[in-house]
Every structure is written in C-alpha cells, then in structure tokens.
Coordinates of N, CA and C in Angstrom, one line a residue:
Chain A
Q1 N -16.8 -5.9 -5.3 CA -15.3 -5.9 -5.0 C -15.4 -4.4 -4.6
Q2 N -14.3 -4.5 -3.6 CA -14.0 -3.1 -3.5 C -13.3 -2.0 -4.5
K3 N -14.0 -0.9 -4.8 CA -12.8 0.0 -5.8 C -12.6 1.2 -5.1
V4 N -11.6 1.9 -5.3 CA -10.9 2.8 -4.6 C -10.5 3.7 -5.6
Q5 N -11.0 4.9 -5.4 CA -10.6 6.1 -7.0 C -10.0 7.2 -6.2
Q6 N -8.8 8.0 -6.5 CA -8.3 9.0 -6.2 C -8.4 10.4 -7.0
S7 N -8.6 11.6 -6.7 CA -8.7 12.3 -7.6 C -8.0 13.7 -6.7
P8 N -7.2 14.8 -7.6 CA -7.0 14.7 -8.5 C -6.1 13.6 -9.1
E9 N -5.4 13.3 -10.5 CA -4.2 12.3 -10.8 C -3.3 13.2 -10.2
S10 N -3.4 14.5 -10.6 CA -2.1 15.4 -10.0 C -2.4 16.9 -9.7
L11 N -1.8 17.0 -8.9 CA -2.0 18.5 -8.2 C -0.9 19.4 -8.0
T12 N -0.7 20.4 -8.6 CA 0.6 21.6 -8.4 C -0.2 22.7 -7.3
V13 N 0.6 22.7 -6.2 CA 0.8 23.9 -5.4 C 1.8 24.8 -5.1
S14 N 1.4 26.0 -4.5 CA 2.6 26.8 -4.1 C 2.9 26.3 -2.6
E15 N 4.3 26.6 -2.0 CA 4.5 26.3 -0.7 C 3.7 27.2 0.1
G16 N 3.2 26.6 1.1 CA 2.6 27.2 1.9 C 0.8 27.1 1.8
A17 N 0.2 26.9 0.7 CA -0.8 27.1 0.2 C -1.6 25.7 0.8
M18 N -2.8 25.3 1.2 CA -3.2 24.4 1.6 C -3.6 23.0 -0.1
A19 N -3.4 21.7 0.4 CA -3.6 21.0 -0.6 C -4.5 20.2 -0.2
S20 N -5.6 19.8 -0.9 CA -6.6 18.6 -0.6 C -6.5 17.5 -1.6
L21 N -6.9 16.4 -1.1 CA -7.0 15.3 -1.9 C -8.0 14.7 -1.6
N22 N -8.5 13.9 -2.4 CA -9.8 13.2 -2.4 C -9.7 11.7 -2.7
C23 N -10.6 11.0 -2.2 CA -10.6 9.1 -2.4 C -12.0 9.0 -1.9
T24 N -12.2 8.1 -3.2 CA -13.6 7.3 -2.8 C -13.7 6.1 -2.8
F25 N -14.4 5.5 -2.3 CA -14.5 4.0 -2.1 C -15.9 3.7 -2.3
S26 N -16.0 2.3 -2.5 CA -17.6 1.7 -2.8 C -17.9 0.7 -1.8
D27 N -17.3 0.1 -0.8 CA -17.7 -0.6 0.1 C -18.2 -0.1 1.4
R28 N -19.7 0.1 1.2 CA -20.1 0.8 2.6 C -19.9 0.1 4.2
S29 N -19.5 -1.0 4.0 CA -18.9 -1.8 4.8 C -17.5 -1.5 5.4
S30 N -16.9 -0.5 4.9 CA -15.4 -0.2 4.8 C -15.1 0.7 6.2
D31 N -14.1 0.1 7.4 CA -14.4 0.7 8.6 C -12.8 1.3 8.7
N32 N -11.7 0.9 7.7 CA -10.2 1.4 7.9 C -9.8 2.2 7.0
F33 N -9.1 3.3 7.4 CA -9.0 4.2 6.1 C -7.5 4.8 6.4
R34 N -6.6 4.9 5.4 CA -5.2 5.2 5.6 C -4.6 6.1 4.3
W35 N -4.3 7.1 4.6 CA -3.2 7.9 3.9 C -1.8 7.6 4.0
Y36 N -1.1 7.3 2.6 CA 0.8 6.8 2.7 C 1.0 8.0 1.7
R37 N 2.4 8.4 2.1 CA 3.2 9.4 1.2 C 4.4 8.1 0.5
Q38 N 4.6 8.6 -0.3 CA 5.7 7.8 -1.3 C 6.5 8.6 -2.3
H39 N 7.8 9.0 -1.7 CA 8.8 9.7 -2.4 C 9.2 8.8 -3.2
S40 N 9.3 9.1 -4.6 CA 9.8 8.6 -5.9 C 11.0 7.7 -5.4
G41 N 10.9 6.4 -5.9 CA 11.6 5.3 -5.8 C 12.0 4.7 -4.2
K42 N 11.1 5.3 -3.3 CA 11.3 5.0 -2.2 C 10.1 3.8 -1.3
G43 N 9.8 4.0 -0.2 CA 8.7 2.8 0.2 C 7.6 3.5 0.8
L44 N 6.7 3.2 1.4 CA 5.4 3.8 2.1 C 5.7 4.2 3.5
E45 N 5.3 5.4 3.5 CA 5.5 6.4 5.0 C 3.7 6.1 5.1
V46 N 3.3 5.8 6.1 CA 1.8 5.8 6.7 C 1.9 7.6 7.4
L47 N 0.8 8.1 6.8 CA 0.9 9.5 7.2 C -0.5 9.8 8.5
V48 N -1.7 9.5 8.5 CA -2.4 9.4 9.2 C -3.4 8.2 8.7
S49 N -4.5 7.4 9.8 CA -5.1 6.5 9.9 C -6.5 6.8 11.0
I50 N -7.6 6.4 10.0 CA -8.7 7.1 10.4 C -9.9 5.9 10.4
F51 N -10.8 5.9 11.5 CA -11.5 4.6 11.7 C -13.3 5.0 11.9
S52 N -13.3 6.0 12.2 CA -14.6 6.5 12.4 C -14.9 8.0 12.0
D53 N -15.9 8.7 11.5 CA -16.4 9.7 10.8 C -16.0 10.9 11.6
G54 N -15.2 11.6 10.6 CA -14.9 13.2 11.2 C -13.7 13.4 11.0
E55 N -12.7 13.7 11.7 CA -11.5 14.4 11.5 C -10.4 13.8 12.3
K56 N -9.1 13.6 11.7 CA -8.2 13.2 12.6 C -6.6 14.0 12.0
E57 N -6.1 14.7 13.2 CA -4.9 15.5 12.6 C -3.5 14.6 13.1
E58 N -2.8 14.6 11.9 CA -1.5 14.3 12.5 C -0.5 15.1 12.0
G59 N 0.1 16.3 12.9 CA 0.9 17.1 12.2 C 0.4 18.1 11.3
S60 N 0.8 18.3 9.9 CA 0.2 18.9 9.2 C -0.7 18.2 8.2
F61 N -1.2 16.9 8.7 CA -1.8 16.3 7.6 C -3.2 15.9 8.4
T62 N -4.2 16.4 8.1 CA -5.5 15.9 8.6 C -6.5 15.0 7.7
A63 N -7.0 14.1 8.1 CA -8.2 13.0 7.1 C -9.2 13.6 7.7
H64 N -10.3 13.5 6.8 CA -11.6 13.7 7.0 C -12.5 12.9 6.3
L65 N -13.2 12.0 7.1 CA -14.2 10.8 6.7 C -15.2 10.8 6.8
N66 N -16.1 10.5 5.6 CA -17.7 10.9 5.6 C -18.0 9.5 4.9
R67 N -18.4 8.6 5.8 CA -18.5 7.3 5.4 C -20.1 7.5 4.4
A68 N -21.0 8.1 4.9 CA -22.0 8.1 4.0 C -22.0 8.5 2.8
S69 N -20.9 9.4 2.7 CA -20.8 9.8 1.2 C -19.6 9.0 0.3
L70 N -19.2 8.1 1.1 CA -18.2 7.1 0.7 C -16.7 8.1 0.1
H71 N -16.8 9.2 1.2 CA -15.5 9.9 0.6 C -14.3 9.8 2.0
V72 N -12.9 9.8 1.4 CA -11.7 10.3 2.5 C -11.3 11.4 2.2
F73 N -10.8 12.3 2.8 CA -9.6 13.7 2.3 C -8.9 13.5 2.9
L74 N -7.7 14.0 2.3 CA -6.4 14.4 2.9 C -5.9 15.9 2.9
H75 N -6.0 16.6 3.9 CA -5.7 17.8 3.6 C -4.2 18.3 4.3
I76 N -3.5 19.3 3.2 CA -2.2 19.1 3.7 C -1.8 20.6 4.0
R77 N -1.5 21.1 5.3 CA -1.5 22.2 5.9 C -0.1 22.7 5.3
E78 N -0.1 23.8 4.8 CA 1.3 24.5 4.5 C 2.6 23.6 3.7
P79 N 2.0 22.8 2.9 CA 3.2 21.8 2.1 C 4.2 22.8 1.7
Q80 N 5.3 22.0 1.7 CA 6.8 22.0 1.7 C 7.5 21.1 0.4
P81 N 8.0 21.9 -0.6 CA 8.8 20.8 -1.3 C 9.0 19.7 -1.3
S82 N 9.4 19.5 0.2 CA 9.5 18.2 0.6 C 8.6 17.2 0.6
D83 N 7.1 17.7 0.9 CA 6.3 16.8 0.5 C 5.7 16.5 -0.9
S84 N 6.6 16.9 -1.7 CA 6.0 16.3 -3.3 C 6.4 15.2 -3.2
A85 N 5.4 14.4 -3.6 CA 5.5 12.6 -3.7 C 4.3 12.2 -4.5
L86 N 3.9 11.1 -4.4 CA 2.8 9.9 -4.6 C 1.9 10.1 -3.4
Y87 N 0.8 10.2 -3.2 CA -0.1 10.1 -2.1 C -0.9 9.2 -2.5
L88 N -1.0 8.0 -1.5 CA -1.8 7.0 -1.7 C -3.0 6.6 -0.6
C89 N -4.0 6.3 -1.0 CA -5.4 6.4 -0.2 C -5.7 4.4 0.0
A90 N -5.6 4.1 0.9 CA -5.7 2.4 1.2 C -6.8 2.4 2.4
V91 N -7.9 1.6 1.8 CA -9.5 1.0 2.3 C -9.3 -0.3 2.6
S92 N -9.9 -0.7 4.1 CA -9.9 -1.8 4.3 C -11.4 -1.8 5.0
A93 N -11.6 -3.2 5.0 CA -13.0 -3.5 6.1 C -12.7 -4.8 7.0
T94 N -13.0 -4.9 8.1 CA -13.0 -6.0 8.8 C -13.9 -7.2 8.2
S95 N -14.6 -6.9 7.7 CA -15.6 -8.3 7.3 C -15.0 -8.6 5.4
S96 N -13.7 -8.0 5.5 CA -13.0 -8.9 4.4 C -11.5 -8.9 4.7
G97 N -11.6 -9.3 5.7 CA -10.0 -9.5 6.7 C -9.2 -8.3 6.4
Q98 N -9.7 -7.3 6.9 CA -8.8 -6.0 6.7 C -7.6 -5.9 5.6
K99 N -7.8 -6.4 4.2 CA -6.9 -6.3 3.2 C -7.0 -5.1 2.7
L100 N -6.1 -4.8 2.3 CA -5.9 -3.2 1.9 C -6.4 -3.0 0.4
V101 N -7.2 -2.2 0.0 CA -7.3 -1.7 -1.4 C -7.1 -0.4 -1.8
F102 N -6.0 -0.5 -2.6 CA -5.3 1.1 -2.6 C -5.7 2.0 -4.0
G103 N -6.0 3.0 -3.9 CA -6.1 3.9 -5.0 C -5.1 4.0 -5.9
Q104 N -5.1 4.9 -6.9 CA -4.0 4.9 -7.8 C -3.1 6.0 -7.4
G105 N -3.4 6.7 -6.6 CA -2.5 7.9 -5.9 C -2.9 9.0 -6.8
T106 N -2.3 10.2 -6.0 CA -2.4 11.5 -6.8 C -0.7 12.2 -6.4
I107 N -0.3 12.8 -7.7 CA 1.1 12.7 -7.8 C 0.9 14.7 -7.2
L108 N 1.6 14.7 -6.3 CA 1.8 16.6 -5.4 C 2.9 16.8 -6.1
K109 N 2.9 17.9 -6.3 CA 4.1 18.8 -6.6 C 3.6 20.4 -5.9
V110 N 5.0 20.4 -5.4 CA 4.7 21.8 -4.3 C 6.1 22.5 -4.6
Y111 N 5.5 24.0 -5.1 CA 6.7 24.6 -5.4 C 6.9 26.1 -4.7
L112 N 8.0 26.1 -4.6 CA 8.5 27.5 -4.1 C 7.9 28.9 -4.7
Chain B
E1 N 11.4 -1.7 17.3 CA 10.7 -0.8 15.7 C 10.4 -1.9 15.1
A2 N 9.2 -2.1 14.5 CA 8.6 -3.0 13.3 C 9.6 -3.1 12.5
A3 N 10.2 -4.2 11.6 CA 11.1 -4.5 10.7 C 10.5 -5.4 9.8
V4 N 10.5 -4.8 8.4 CA 10.5 -5.7 7.3 C 11.4 -5.5 6.4
T5 N 12.1 -6.6 6.3 CA 13.5 -6.8 5.1 C 12.8 -7.5 3.8
Q6 N 13.3 -7.2 2.7 CA 13.1 -7.6 1.6 C 14.6 -7.7 0.6
S7 N 14.8 -9.2 -0.2 CA 15.8 -9.6 -0.7 C 15.4 -10.1 -1.8
P8 N 15.7 -10.0 -3.1 CA 16.7 -8.9 -3.1 C 16.1 -7.5 -3.4
R9 N 16.9 -6.5 -3.5 CA 16.0 -5.3 -3.6 C 16.0 -5.0 -4.7
S10 N 16.7 -5.7 -5.9 CA 16.6 -5.4 -7.5 C 17.2 -6.5 -7.9
K11 N 16.3 -7.0 -8.9 CA 16.6 -7.8 -9.8 C 16.4 -7.8 -11.1
V12 N 16.9 -8.2 -12.1 CA 17.2 -8.5 -13.5 C 16.7 -9.6 -13.8
A13 N 15.4 -10.3 -14.5 CA 15.5 -11.7 -14.7 C 14.9 -11.7 -16.5
V14 N 15.1 -12.8 -16.9 CA 14.9 -13.4 -18.1 C 13.6 -13.7 -18.2
T15 N 13.0 -13.5 -19.3 CA 11.6 -13.9 -19.4 C 11.7 -15.4 -19.6
G16 N 10.7 -16.1 -19.0 CA 10.9 -17.3 -18.5 C 11.4 -18.0 -17.5
G17 N 12.2 -17.6 -16.9 CA 13.1 -17.4 -15.5 C 12.2 -17.7 -14.8
K18 N 12.8 -18.7 -13.6 CA 12.1 -18.4 -12.4 C 12.9 -17.5 -11.3
V19 N 12.0 -16.8 -10.7 CA 12.2 -15.5 -9.8 C 11.8 -15.8 -8.4
T20 N 12.5 -15.9 -7.2 CA 12.2 -15.7 -6.3 C 12.3 -14.7 -5.3
L21 N 11.4 -14.0 -4.7 CA 11.5 -12.7 -3.8 C 11.1 -13.3 -2.4
S22 N 12.1 -12.7 -1.9 CA 11.8 -13.0 -0.1 C 11.6 -12.0 0.6
C23 N 10.8 -12.1 1.6 CA 10.4 -11.4 2.9 C 10.7 -11.7 4.2
H24 N 11.2 -10.8 5.2 CA 11.6 -11.4 6.4 C 10.8 -10.3 7.3
Q25 N 10.1 -10.8 8.8 CA 9.5 -9.9 9.5 C 10.2 -10.3 11.0
T26 N 10.3 -9.4 11.7 CA 10.6 -9.4 13.2 C 9.9 -9.2 13.7
N27 N 8.5 -8.8 13.7 CA 7.1 -8.0 14.2 C 6.6 -9.0 15.2
N28 N 6.7 -10.4 14.7 CA 5.9 -11.4 15.3 C 4.1 -11.4 15.1
H29 N 4.5 -10.9 13.7 CA 2.7 -10.4 13.2 C 2.4 -11.9 12.4
D30 N 0.8 -12.4 12.4 CA 0.6 -13.5 11.8 C 0.4 -13.5 10.6
Y31 N -0.1 -12.0 10.0 CA -0.3 -11.7 8.8 C 0.8 -11.1 7.9
M32 N 0.9 -11.6 6.7 CA 2.0 -11.0 5.8 C 1.5 -11.1 4.2
Y33 N 1.8 -10.2 3.2 CA 1.3 -9.6 2.1 C 2.2 -9.7 1.0
W34 N 1.7 -9.9 -0.2 CA 3.0 -9.2 -0.9 C 1.7 -8.5 -2.3
Y35 N 2.7 -7.4 -2.4 CA 1.9 -6.2 -3.5 C 2.7 -5.9 -4.5
R36 N 2.3 -5.6 -5.7 CA 2.9 -4.9 -6.6 C 2.6 -3.9 -7.1
Q37 N 3.4 -3.0 -7.2 CA 3.3 -1.7 -7.7 C 3.8 -1.3 -9.0
D38 N 3.0 -0.6 -10.2 CA 3.5 -0.5 -11.0 C 3.8 1.2 -11.6
T39 N 4.6 1.8 -12.6 CA 5.1 2.7 -12.6 C 4.0 4.0 -11.9
G40 N 3.9 4.7 -11.0 CA 2.9 6.1 -11.0 C 1.5 5.2 -10.4
H41 N 1.3 4.3 -9.7 CA 0.1 3.6 -9.4 C -0.1 2.8 -8.0
G42 N -1.0 2.9 -8.0 CA -1.0 2.3 -6.3 C -0.7 0.9 -6.7
L43 N -0.8 0.1 -5.0 CA -0.6 -1.0 -4.7 C -1.5 -2.3 -5.0
R44 N -1.7 -3.1 -5.5 CA -2.4 -4.3 -5.9 C -1.8 -5.5 -5.1
L45 N -2.7 -6.4 -4.2 CA -2.5 -7.6 -3.7 C -2.5 -8.5 -4.4
I46 N -1.3 -9.5 -4.5 CA -1.0 -10.4 -5.0 C -1.7 -11.8 -4.2
H47 N -0.8 -12.0 -3.2 CA -0.9 -13.1 -2.2 C -1.0 -12.7 -0.8
Y48 N -1.7 -13.2 0.2 CA -1.4 -13.2 1.4 C -1.4 -13.8 2.5
S49 N -1.0 -14.4 4.1 CA -1.4 -15.5 4.5 C -1.4 -14.8 5.7
Y50 N -2.3 -15.7 6.5 CA -2.8 -15.5 7.9 C -2.1 -16.5 8.7
V51 N -1.4 -17.1 8.3 CA -0.5 -18.2 9.4 C 0.5 -19.1 8.6
A52 N 1.5 -19.6 9.1 CA 2.9 -20.3 8.6 C 2.0 -21.6 8.2
D53 N 2.6 -22.0 6.5 CA 2.5 -22.8 5.9 C 1.0 -23.0 5.2
S54 N 0.1 -21.9 5.3 CA -1.1 -21.4 4.4 C -1.0 -20.0 3.7
T55 N -1.6 -20.3 2.7 CA -1.6 -18.9 1.8 C -2.7 -18.7 0.9
E56 N -3.0 -17.5 0.7 CA -4.5 -17.0 0.4 C -4.2 -16.3 -0.9
K57 N -4.9 -16.3 -2.2 CA -4.7 -15.7 -3.2 C -5.3 -13.9 -3.2
G58 N -4.4 -13.1 -3.4 CA -5.5 -11.8 -3.6 C -6.1 -11.2 -4.6
D59 N -6.0 -10.3 -5.2 CA -6.5 -9.8 -6.5 C -6.1 -10.0 -7.7
I60 N -4.7 -10.4 -7.7 CA -3.8 -10.6 -8.8 C -3.1 -11.6 -8.8
P61 N -3.6 -13.0 -8.5 CA -2.4 -14.1 -8.1 C -1.9 -14.6 -9.7
D62 N -2.5 -14.6 -10.7 CA -2.4 -14.8 -11.7 C -1.0 -15.1 -12.2
G63 N -0.3 -16.0 -12.4 CA 1.3 -16.0 -12.9 C 2.5 -15.8 -11.2
Y64 N 1.8 -15.9 -10.1 CA 2.3 -16.0 -8.5 C 1.9 -17.1 -8.1
K65 N 3.1 -17.6 -7.2 CA 2.7 -18.4 -6.1 C 3.3 -18.0 -5.0
A66 N 3.0 -18.5 -3.8 CA 3.6 -17.8 -2.4 C 3.6 -19.2 -1.4
S67 N 4.8 -18.4 -0.5 CA 5.2 -19.5 0.4 C 5.3 -19.1 1.7
R68 N 4.7 -20.2 3.0 CA 4.7 -19.1 4.1 C 5.4 -20.2 4.7
P69 N 6.7 -20.6 4.7 CA 7.2 -21.8 5.2 C 7.6 -21.6 7.3
S70 N 7.4 -20.1 7.6 CA 7.4 -19.8 9.1 C 6.7 -18.9 9.1
Q71 N 6.6 -18.1 10.4 CA 6.0 -17.0 11.0 C 6.7 -15.9 10.3
E72 N 7.9 -15.8 10.1 CA 8.9 -15.0 9.9 C 9.0 -14.3 8.4
N73 N 9.0 -15.6 7.7 CA 9.0 -15.5 6.1 C 8.2 -15.6 5.1
F74 N 8.1 -15.0 4.1 CA 7.0 -15.0 3.3 C 7.4 -14.8 1.7
S75 N 7.8 -16.0 1.1 CA 8.1 -15.6 -0.6 C 7.3 -15.5 -1.5
L76 N 7.5 -14.7 -2.8 CA 6.8 -15.0 -4.0 C 7.6 -15.3 -4.9
I77 N 6.8 -16.3 -5.7 CA 7.9 -17.1 -6.5 C 6.8 -16.8 -8.0
L78 N 7.7 -16.5 -8.8 CA 7.5 -16.4 -10.6 C 8.2 -17.3 -11.3
E79 N 7.3 -18.5 -11.3 CA 7.6 -19.7 -12.0 C 8.3 -19.5 -13.6
L80 N 7.5 -18.5 -14.1 CA 8.0 -18.4 -15.5 C 7.3 -17.2 -15.6
A81 N 8.9 -16.3 -15.4 CA 8.4 -14.5 -15.5 C 8.3 -14.4 -16.8
S82 N 7.6 -13.3 -17.0 CA 7.1 -12.3 -18.3 C 7.4 -10.9 -17.9
L83 N 7.1 -10.2 -19.2 CA 7.8 -9.0 -19.4 C 6.8 -8.1 -18.6
S84 N 5.4 -8.4 -18.7 CA 4.8 -7.8 -17.8 C 4.4 -8.1 -16.2
Q85 N 5.5 -8.8 -15.7 CA 5.6 -8.8 -14.2 C 7.0 -7.9 -13.7
T86 N 7.2 -6.8 -14.9 CA 8.1 -6.0 -14.4 C 7.2 -5.0 -13.7
A87 N 8.2 -4.8 -12.5 CA 7.5 -3.8 -11.5 C 8.2 -3.7 -10.0
V88 N 7.8 -3.0 -8.9 CA 8.4 -3.0 -7.8 C 7.3 -3.8 -7.0
Y89 N 7.6 -4.6 -6.2 CA 7.0 -5.4 -5.3 C 7.3 -5.3 -3.9
F90 N 6.4 -5.0 -3.2 CA 6.4 -4.8 -1.3 C 5.7 -5.9 -0.6
C91 N 6.4 -5.9 0.4 CA 6.0 -6.9 1.4 C 5.6 -6.3 2.4
A92 N 4.6 -6.6 3.6 CA 4.0 -6.1 4.5 C 3.6 -7.1 5.7
S93 N 3.7 -6.9 6.9 CA 2.8 -7.6 7.7 C 2.4 -6.7 8.8
S94 N 1.2 -7.3 9.2 CA 0.4 -6.7 10.1 C -0.1 -7.6 11.3
D95 N -0.5 -7.5 12.3 CA -1.4 -8.4 13.1 C -2.9 -7.5 13.0
V96 N -4.1 -8.5 13.4 CA -5.3 -8.1 13.4 C -5.7 -6.7 13.5
R97 N -5.9 -5.8 13.2 CA -6.5 -4.4 13.4 C -5.3 -3.3 13.7
V98 N -4.2 -3.8 13.4 CA -2.6 -2.8 13.3 C -2.3 -2.6 12.2
E99 N -2.0 -1.2 11.9 CA -1.0 -0.8 10.5 C -0.2 -2.0 10.1
Q100 N -0.3 -1.8 8.7 CA 0.4 -2.8 7.8 C 1.8 -1.9 7.9
Y101 N 2.8 -2.6 7.9 CA 4.3 -2.2 7.9 C 4.9 -3.0 6.7
F102 N 5.4 -1.9 5.6 CA 6.0 -2.1 4.9 C 7.6 -2.2 4.6
G103 N 7.9 -3.4 3.6 CA 9.3 -3.6 3.3 C 9.7 -2.3 2.4
P104 N 10.8 -2.2 2.1 CA 11.4 -1.1 1.1 C 11.0 -1.4 -0.2
G105 N 10.6 -2.7 -0.6 CA 10.7 -3.2 -2.1 C 11.5 -3.5 -2.8
T106 N 11.1 -4.6 -3.6 CA 12.2 -5.2 -4.6 C 11.8 -4.6 -6.3
R107 N 13.0 -4.2 -6.7 CA 12.4 -3.5 -8.0 C 12.7 -4.8 -9.4
L108 N 12.1 -5.6 -9.8 CA 12.2 -6.5 -10.7 C 11.9 -6.2 -12.4
T109 N 12.9 -6.2 -13.0 CA 12.9 -6.0 -14.2 C 13.1 -7.2 -15.3
V110 N 12.3 -7.6 -16.0 CA 11.9 -9.0 -16.7 C 12.4 -8.4 -18.0
L111 N 13.5 -8.9 -18.9 CA 13.7 -9.0 -19.9 C 13.5 -9.9 -20.9

C-alpha cells in the first residue's frame, strides 16, 4: 500500500528566503503528484501538479520530481507571511485508479 | 468553474447518533470521494465512487457508509457516531486524469 511521508514536520523561514519541502512515496508505479496548500480552517488549494521527472513551475512554486529516488520536492521562492499554511503532498497511480494518498503535511511559518 | 458544495458546514452530534454529510457537484464528473482530516494532518480516503449507485471502500471505511444516488450527489453516513469520528470531512470530485476538486469541508464534532 502506498505510503507518503513529508519532511520536515514544520519549517520556519524569514520572508524572502527559499523554503524547501520534501515528500517521499513508496509505490514506484506512481505517476501523478500534487502539492496543496491549506490555510488554517480552510479548504485545499492546488499549487502545482507534476506527472513526469523534472521541474514544473507555477508562479513562486516549483515542484521537482525524481521518481527513481521516490522523491518530490516543493520549492517556494521568496515566501511571504501569507504563505504560512499547511502544505500537503498527494500521490496517485493510474494502476490504483488515481486514488490520492496524502502525506501528513508540513507546517510552514514565514516571518517578517 | 468547477464547484463542489458540502452541507452542513459544521455539525455537532451525540455519541451513538446518526449523522449524514452531503456533497453536491456541478462538474459533471464521474468520480467522487470522501476524505477525513484530523487536526494538523493530511487527508485519508474513506469511500469513493466511480458511477451512480455504486460505492467503493477507501483506506479507512470502518464506521462509515456511503451513498451515490446520482452523478451529482454523494453522501457519507455515520450510523453510530463515535468520539473518534470528530474531524473535518472533505468531499471531492474528478474525472479520469483530471484534477480533484475539493469542497470547503464539514467540521464534525461528536460529543
């Protein structure tokens, strides 16, 4: 069964510094990867979806996928205090009907 | 724009009571999902459905039933609510290979 782990559990960065979040998965047939942001008490906002090895950029968010090493990263360029939130990684595989398996999340805090 | 709505948005239930959470989508999507989220954690899949009148068990189905009476509507039923089912519940819809669209969530508190 797919297992998705995120690290670190929490991360504090200053405004404008790069923030890097890590997500590891266990199913090598995984082919669909997403990063979501969730502000406290709110719903999920999709930030970036990636389906093949390499990088994909959406605004200040860049996802980097390396399926051989079972890692997908999220880099946030010049984060602002409004980016303080819970960040969730979600992984799915066509072979399992595209059911999303979520990591436990990384809490990001951005200070001035 | 894709739309998934949930009702109620918040509910307080008593232990042993029956709770029904409703989800409605106007995306014309075949797939619908129910997840639960415990404070500060990711989402876990409870039940899902590929087509009306059919439901499938997800990763944590115990204590929950689901009903898909039409393409647009998907309900989650707690026949005997328990304290451990206090959580936020999210519904989502998707088509194959398309983004899952999430509803705003229902905060359920069981006392």
